Amino acid sequence: MGEKKIHEDITFELSQIENAGRAHGSSYSVEKTDFVWTQVKDILLEDKEIETEQELSEGYTCATSDSDLLTVTGGGNIFFATDRYLNKISPTVTVQENAPGYNGDHFDAQKDLPFMTQDQAIKKALSLLDNLKITNMAVQKTYVLEHSQLQKEQDALAEAGEAWTFDKEKNERIPVAVQYTEEDDFYYFTLWETLDGIHITPYPHGSPDDDSYVTGARAEMILSSRGIEYLSVESHYMVMNKEEEEALIRPEQAIQALENKYDQIILSNPVTVENMSLLYVPEIVNKNENKFELTPVWAFFTTEEITALGAKDNKAIKETMVYFNAVNGKEIV
């Protein structure tokens, strides 16, 4: 579609619309996966020595003698990180676009690393997730963190006075000059849950202040020659039932709904639609009973430059997802 002005203050930046040709889709009855922390611990930590641990009201957290961290919390969340991730990857790599220090585009997406091909690494990542009962996942993006490029990124940070590591004893960040070797090659994967070729949105929606708030489904994993270095899981949905297929509104109808929405709003700054795609959005059926429904939606990922004191040049990018039910065309907020 390319760039298209659809409103006085709205510009499309769309090279293509994902799943534009889908004429029918199904809703799903789902439940959030509630991970059993003992099983997660056994799979991710294996026989590592536990130095500190604590059972939480809805989960578990621990640290190993070699500084690996694991936290499992209610609502389907897992965080696992090795000392190598905390000190050699996290301070140097930022893959969230529009985030301060973003450098994900500095890393290759196609290259194979010496310890394992990319295809082999993807199979291993999906197998590890399957062992954790995290199914229907698909790699959305790959970053090949080659040690030579990591060194360049770290050297640039050091020159700017922004290189740091985490001091466990002081419980704070300290300046450091990190050296990378051939053992410091990593595959970094972002993964989305996918049903019938349609992704579940990775973004939350609704208000955090009330019961309308619902998380999306996404995971990130980093693999090295030693195995898994990092895993972050933000919700996963188990399919309980698939509903009958229904006709979907056309992309043009969803774009018209977006135009109608912004016709009723006075915008402070121009908005750019970066991406349009057909996604599933989880909606609450009964939160207390862990019942949700995945609804097909036409989703618009929008950006807007806003004033943000303290940010670079006092400007920042505000990212927003706008959803329209792909069956009836109504906005989902």
PDB file of C-alpha atoms in Angstrom, residues 171-302:
ATOM      1  CA  ASN A 171      23.011  -4.651  44.152  1.00  0.00           C
ATOM      2  CA  GLU A 172      23.686  -1.861  41.673  1.00  0.00           C
ATOM      3  CA  ARG A 173      25.042  -1.125  38.213  1.00  0.00           C
ATOM      4  CA  ILE A 174      28.742  -0.274  37.921  1.00  0.00           C
ATOM      5  CA  PRO A 175      30.896   0.891  34.968  1.00  0.00           C
ATOM      6  CA  VAL A 176      32.743  -1.928  33.246  1.00  0.00           C
ATOM      7  CA  ALA A 177      34.641  -2.818  30.089  1.00  0.00           C
ATOM      8  CA  VAL A 178      33.322  -6.184  28.868  1.00  0.00           C
ATOM      9  CA  GLN A 179      35.335  -8.378  26.518  1.00  0.00           C
ATOM     10  CA  TYR A 180      33.599 -10.807  24.158  1.00  0.00           C
ATOM     11  CA  THR A 181      35.009 -14.050  22.750  1.00  0.00           C
ATOM     12  CA  GLU A 182      33.812 -16.725  20.324  1.00  0.00           C
ATOM     13  CA  GLU A 183      31.926 -18.312  23.235  1.00  0.00           C
ATOM     14  CA  ASP A 184      29.724 -15.205  23.305  1.00  0.00           C
ATOM     15  CA  ASP A 185      27.668 -15.930  20.182  1.00  0.00           C
ATOM     16  CA  PHE A 186      23.893 -15.949  20.712  1.00  0.00           C
ATOM     17  CA  TYR A 187      20.592 -16.341  18.885  1.00  0.00           C
ATOM     18  CA  TYR A 188      17.923 -13.966  20.190  1.00  0.00           C
ATOM     19  CA  PHE A 189      14.348 -14.932  19.250  1.00  0.00           C
ATOM     20  CA  THR A 190      11.071 -13.114  19.813  1.00  0.00           C
ATOM     21  CA  LEU A 191       8.083 -15.462  19.546  1.00  0.00           C
ATOM     22  CA  TRP A 192       4.333 -14.959  19.275  1.00  0.00           C
ATOM     23  CA  GLU A 193       1.586 -17.499  19.887  1.00  0.00           C
ATOM     24  CA  THR A 194      -0.108 -18.365  16.583  1.00  0.00           C
ATOM     25  CA  LEU A 195      -3.386 -20.114  15.690  1.00  0.00           C
ATOM     26  CA  ASP A 196      -4.491 -20.860  12.120  1.00  0.00           C
ATOM     27  CA  GLY A 197      -1.689 -18.643  10.827  1.00  0.00           C
ATOM     28  CA  ILE A 198      -2.933 -15.657  12.875  1.00  0.00           C
ATOM     29  CA  HIS A 199      -0.863 -14.287  15.761  1.00  0.00           C
ATOM     30  CA  ILE A 200      -2.290 -13.523  19.188  1.00  0.00           C
ATOM     31  CA  THR A 201      -1.476  -9.906  19.930  1.00  0.00           C
ATOM     32  CA  PRO A 202       1.686  -9.586  22.046  1.00  0.00           C
ATOM     33  CA  TYR A 203       0.428  -6.344  23.570  1.00  0.00           C
ATOM     34  CA  PRO A 204      -1.862  -5.807  26.581  1.00  0.00           C
ATOM     35  CA  HIS A 205      -5.110  -3.876  26.242  1.00  0.00           C
ATOM     36  CA  GLY A 206      -7.712  -2.429  28.549  1.00  0.00           C
ATOM     37  CA  SER A 207      -7.083  -0.320  31.642  1.00  0.00           C
ATOM     38  CA  PRO A 208      -4.587  -1.543  34.273  1.00  0.00           C
ATOM     39  CA  ASP A 209      -6.780   0.210  36.849  1.00  0.00           C
ATOM     40  CA  ASP A 210      -9.778  -2.097  36.433  1.00  0.00           C
ATOM     41  CA  ASP A 211     -10.763  -5.636  35.460  1.00  0.00           C
ATOM     42  CA  SER A 212     -10.710  -4.863  31.721  1.00  0.00           C
ATOM     43  CA  TYR A 213      -6.919  -5.258  31.536  1.00  0.00           C
ATOM     44  CA  VAL A 214      -5.767  -8.313  29.552  1.00  0.00           C
ATOM     45  CA  THR A 215      -2.245  -9.306  28.578  1.00  0.00           C
ATOM     46  CA  GLY A 216      -1.230 -10.481  25.129  1.00  0.00           C
ATOM     47  CA  ALA A 217       0.986 -13.521  24.483  1.00  0.00           C
ATOM     48  CA  ARG A 218       4.688 -13.346  23.710  1.00  0.00           C
ATOM     49  CA  ALA A 219       8.034 -14.869  24.584  1.00  0.00           C
ATOM     50  CA  GLU A 220      11.698 -14.038  24.130  1.00  0.00           C
ATOM     51  CA  MET A 221      14.523 -16.566  24.240  1.00  0.00           C
ATOM     52  CA  ILE A 222      18.293 -16.397  23.863  1.00  0.00           C
ATOM     53  CA  LEU A 223      20.339 -19.501  23.070  1.00  0.00           C
ATOM     54  CA  SER A 224      24.091 -20.067  23.089  1.00  0.00           C
ATOM     55  CA  SER A 225      26.409 -23.063  22.806  1.00  0.00           C
ATOM     56  CA  ARG A 226      25.762 -23.619  26.531  1.00  0.00           C
ATOM     57  CA  GLY A 227      22.000 -23.744  26.113  1.00  0.00           C
ATOM     58  CA  ILE A 228      19.321 -21.276  27.190  1.00  0.00           C
ATOM     59  CA  GLU A 229      20.627 -17.945  28.496  1.00  0.00           C
ATOM     60  CA  TYR A 230      17.375 -16.018  28.792  1.00  0.00           C
ATOM     61  CA  LEU A 231      13.638 -16.685  28.703  1.00  0.00           C
ATOM     62  CA  SER A 232      10.797 -14.232  29.180  1.00  0.00           C
ATOM     63  CA  VAL A 233       7.203 -15.424  28.849  1.00  0.00           C
ATOM     64  CA  GLU A 234       4.349 -12.922  29.114  1.00  0.00           C
ATOM     65  CA  SER A 235       1.226 -15.095  29.132  1.00  0.00           C
ATOM     66  CA  HIS A 236       0.269 -18.102  27.052  1.00  0.00           C
ATOM     67  CA  TYR A 237      -3.249 -19.216  26.152  1.00  0.00           C
ATOM     68  CA  MET A 238      -4.454 -22.837  26.055  1.00  0.00           C
ATOM     69  CA  VAL A 239      -7.179 -23.577  23.500  1.00  0.00           C
ATOM     70  CA  MET A 240     -10.265 -25.167  25.040  1.00  0.00           C
ATOM     71  CA  ASN A 241     -12.664 -24.904  22.093  1.00  0.00           C
ATOM     72  CA  LYS A 242     -12.757 -23.565  18.541  1.00  0.00           C
ATOM     73  CA  GLU A 243     -15.917 -21.758  17.433  1.00  0.00           C
ATOM     74  CA  GLU A 244     -17.553 -21.896  14.007  1.00  0.00           C
ATOM     75  CA  GLU A 245     -15.952 -19.777  11.268  1.00  0.00           C
ATOM     76  CA  GLU A 246     -17.526 -16.403  10.490  1.00  0.00           C
ATOM     77  CA  ALA A 247     -17.128 -13.948   7.629  1.00  0.00           C
ATOM     78  CA  LEU A 248     -14.590 -11.172   8.292  1.00  0.00           C
ATOM     79  CA  ILE A 249     -14.911  -7.553   7.249  1.00  0.00           C
ATOM     80  CA  ARG A 250     -12.490  -6.463   4.503  1.00  0.00           C
ATOM     81  CA  PRO A 251      -9.333  -4.457   5.335  1.00  0.00           C
ATOM     82  CA  GLU A 252     -10.860  -1.432   3.557  1.00  0.00           C
ATOM     83  CA  GLN A 253     -13.799  -1.509   5.986  1.00  0.00           C
ATOM     84  CA  ALA A 254     -11.426  -1.583   8.963  1.00  0.00           C
ATOM     85  CA  ILE A 255      -9.468   1.365   7.541  1.00  0.00           C
ATOM     86  CA  GLN A 256     -12.737   3.265   7.185  1.00  0.00           C
ATOM     87  CA  ALA A 257     -13.544   2.478  10.834  1.00  0.00           C
ATOM     88  CA  LEU A 258     -10.152   3.922  11.807  1.00  0.00           C
ATOM     89  CA  GLU A 259     -10.852   7.080   9.807  1.00  0.00           C
ATOM     90  CA  ASN A 260     -14.247   7.436  11.530  1.00  0.00           C
ATOM     91  CA  LYS A 261     -12.581   7.045  14.929  1.00  0.00           C
ATOM     92  CA  TYR A 262     -10.066   9.827  14.303  1.00  0.00           C
ATOM     93  CA  ASP A 263     -12.711  12.092  12.750  1.00  0.00           C
ATOM     94  CA  GLN A 264     -14.100  12.373  16.300  1.00  0.00           C
ATOM     95  CA  ILE A 265     -10.741  13.147  17.944  1.00  0.00           C
ATOM     96  CA  ILE A 266      -8.692  16.349  18.018  1.00  0.00           C
ATOM     97  CA  LEU A 267      -5.115  15.135  17.674  1.00  0.00           C
ATOM     98  CA  SER A 268      -2.236  17.059  19.271  1.00  0.00           C
ATOM     99  CA  ASN A 269       0.324  15.504  16.903  1.00  0.00           C
ATOM    100  CA  PRO A 270       0.240  13.633  13.583  1.00  0.00           C
ATOM    101  CA  VAL A 271      -0.222   9.854  13.841  1.00  0.00           C
ATOM    102  CA  THR A 272       1.454   7.278  11.611  1.00  0.00           C
ATOM    103  CA  VAL A 273       0.021   3.805  11.079  1.00  0.00           C
ATOM    104  CA  GLU A 274       3.140   1.629  10.936  1.00  0.00           C
ATOM    105  CA  ASN A 275       1.443  -1.728  10.499  1.00  0.00           C
ATOM    106  CA  MET A 276      -1.964  -3.289   9.899  1.00  0.00           C
ATOM    107  CA  SER A 277      -2.597  -6.983  10.440  1.00  0.00           C
ATOM    108  CA  LEU A 278      -5.194  -9.574  11.345  1.00  0.00           C
ATOM    109  CA  LEU A 279      -4.593 -10.685  14.950  1.00  0.00           C
ATOM    110  CA  TYR A 280      -6.362 -12.436  17.803  1.00  0.00           C
ATOM    111  CA  VAL A 281      -7.139 -10.368  20.888  1.00  0.00           C
ATOM    112  CA  PRO A 282      -8.013 -12.049  24.213  1.00  0.00           C
ATOM    113  CA  GLU A 283     -11.236 -10.749  25.777  1.00  0.00           C
ATOM    114  CA  ILE A 284     -12.407 -11.518  29.294  1.00  0.00           C
ATOM    115  CA  VAL A 285     -15.275 -13.995  29.719  1.00  0.00           C
ATOM    116  CA  ASN A 286     -14.796 -14.701  33.444  1.00  0.00           C
ATOM    117  CA  LYS A 287     -11.466 -13.570  34.872  1.00  0.00           C
ATOM    118  CA  ASN A 288     -11.997 -15.315  38.228  1.00  0.00           C
ATOM    119  CA  GLU A 289     -12.482 -18.629  36.427  1.00  0.00           C
ATOM    120  CA  ASN A 290      -9.621 -17.983  33.973  1.00  0.00           C
ATOM    121  CA  LYS A 291     -11.984 -17.900  30.984  1.00  0.00           C
ATOM    122  CA  PHE A 292     -11.132 -15.811  27.904  1.00  0.00           C
ATOM    123  CA  GLU A 293     -12.121 -15.644  24.258  1.00  0.00           C
ATOM    124  CA  LEU A 294      -9.732 -14.976  21.380  1.00  0.00           C
ATOM    125  CA  THR A 295     -11.462 -12.655  18.922  1.00  0.00           C
ATOM    126  CA  PRO A 296     -10.134 -11.975  15.393  1.00  0.00           C
ATOM    127  CA  VAL A 297      -9.416  -8.259  14.948  1.00  0.00           C
ATOM    128  CA  TRP A 298      -7.968  -5.876  12.418  1.00  0.00           C
ATOM    129  CA  ALA A 299      -5.113  -4.307  14.347  1.00  0.00           C
ATOM    130  CA  PHE A 300      -3.390  -0.994  13.656  1.00  0.00           C
ATOM    131  CA  PHE A 301       0.018  -0.280  15.210  1.00  0.00           C
ATOM    132  CA  THR A 302       0.346   3.510  15.414  1.00  0.00           C
TER     133      THR A 302
END
